[in-house]
Amino acid sequence: MATRPQSVISPAQSDDSGDDQADNQRDLFLATYRWMLLARLSEDRLSALWKAGKIVGGVYLGRGQEALSAALGVNLRKGSDIFAPLIRDQAGRLAFGEPLIESMQTYLGSRLGPMRGRDGNIHRGRPREGYYAMISHLGCMVSAIAGGLMAKRFQGDSDFVGATCIGDGGMSTGSFHEAMNMAAVEKLPLIVLAANNQYAYSTPSSRQFACADLVDRAIGYGFAGHSVDGTSLTDCLATIGKAVAAARAGGGPQLIVGTILRLAGHAEHDDASYVDPIIRHKPFAVDCLRAAEEMILAKGWLAQSDLATLRNAVMNEIDDAVSTAQKEPVPDAGTEDWCALSSRHLVDGHLA
């Protein structure tokens, strides 16, 4: 299981009903909120570092997508399930169990990070631990997860699911369609979480697909389909939890489509000036993090002072990770003997 957050998440008030289910829902909500907060604030720091010229390459923010992403991460079991996050899934990565330091090491080019300071940013993962590195060719991760699920099936494993994420733009790629079809035929325990964030880079939804709702595609594939309000953490936890449970119980592939607005550009080099101002006032343009905080206060689960304490604790955690990564050594091609290929023995000159 993913490492669960500590401390400040202790509720300020108990639920008067004393109902265990209500208590569990509250605790899950608060724990997931903390992953969302950690993701948001750590990405804010990465944005600042990028603008200061401390990061080479792109920085892709999941701002506005944290509820969807974190709700998926907390519903997976590290050690048995497999997970392939997308570029905007920092919240899901953390909730699945990725240490924050690994994110900072990768972005800041530390030789001690999972990418040894090479490549960068979001192509990190630990495949042997069921945590797949992102493939930039969108849609291909569905194939990778489907293949991983087939491998686990052949090995005789049981009680597992595989999950990956996609955006509305990626859902139009050929590799996405091919993998979805194969997963349906094989009835794999696959969860595909799609964030309809209204833009594929700068292309609006109206120029991407003609169906009324992307979840309608599930019927064509032979999938179960679920729509979710991506701005509501409550809705995300309930819907994604239901879909993961169905896949784990043998219900076959599950497509979940969350409606949101991407609250940042495609990456930090993109000012998102193409976003229609009218869209910014739609219900799906609500900031999921702010909505979660409003609910926490309305329910009396934490006081405003508790939220401030939690934010400070998270900021300290981020400061420590950044400071550590900045002090670590960078790659040295002259002294290191390291190969990015897992199939090194197949490289010319190493066949013997």
PDB file of C-alpha atoms in Angstrom, residues 69 176 185 248 265 283:
ATOM      1  CA  SER A  69      -5.185  11.807  -9.839  1.00  0.00           C
ATOM      2  CA  PHE A 176      -5.114   4.130 -27.427  1.00  0.00           C
ATOM      3  CA  VAL A 185     -11.376  -8.718 -25.587  1.00  0.00           C
ATOM      4  CA  ARG A 248     -10.528  -6.148  -9.069  1.00  0.00           C
ATOM      5  CA  GLY A 265      -0.780  25.822 -19.714  1.00  0.00           C
ATOM      6  CA  PRO A 283     -18.711  24.759 -13.285  1.00  0.00           C
TER       7      PRO A 283
END
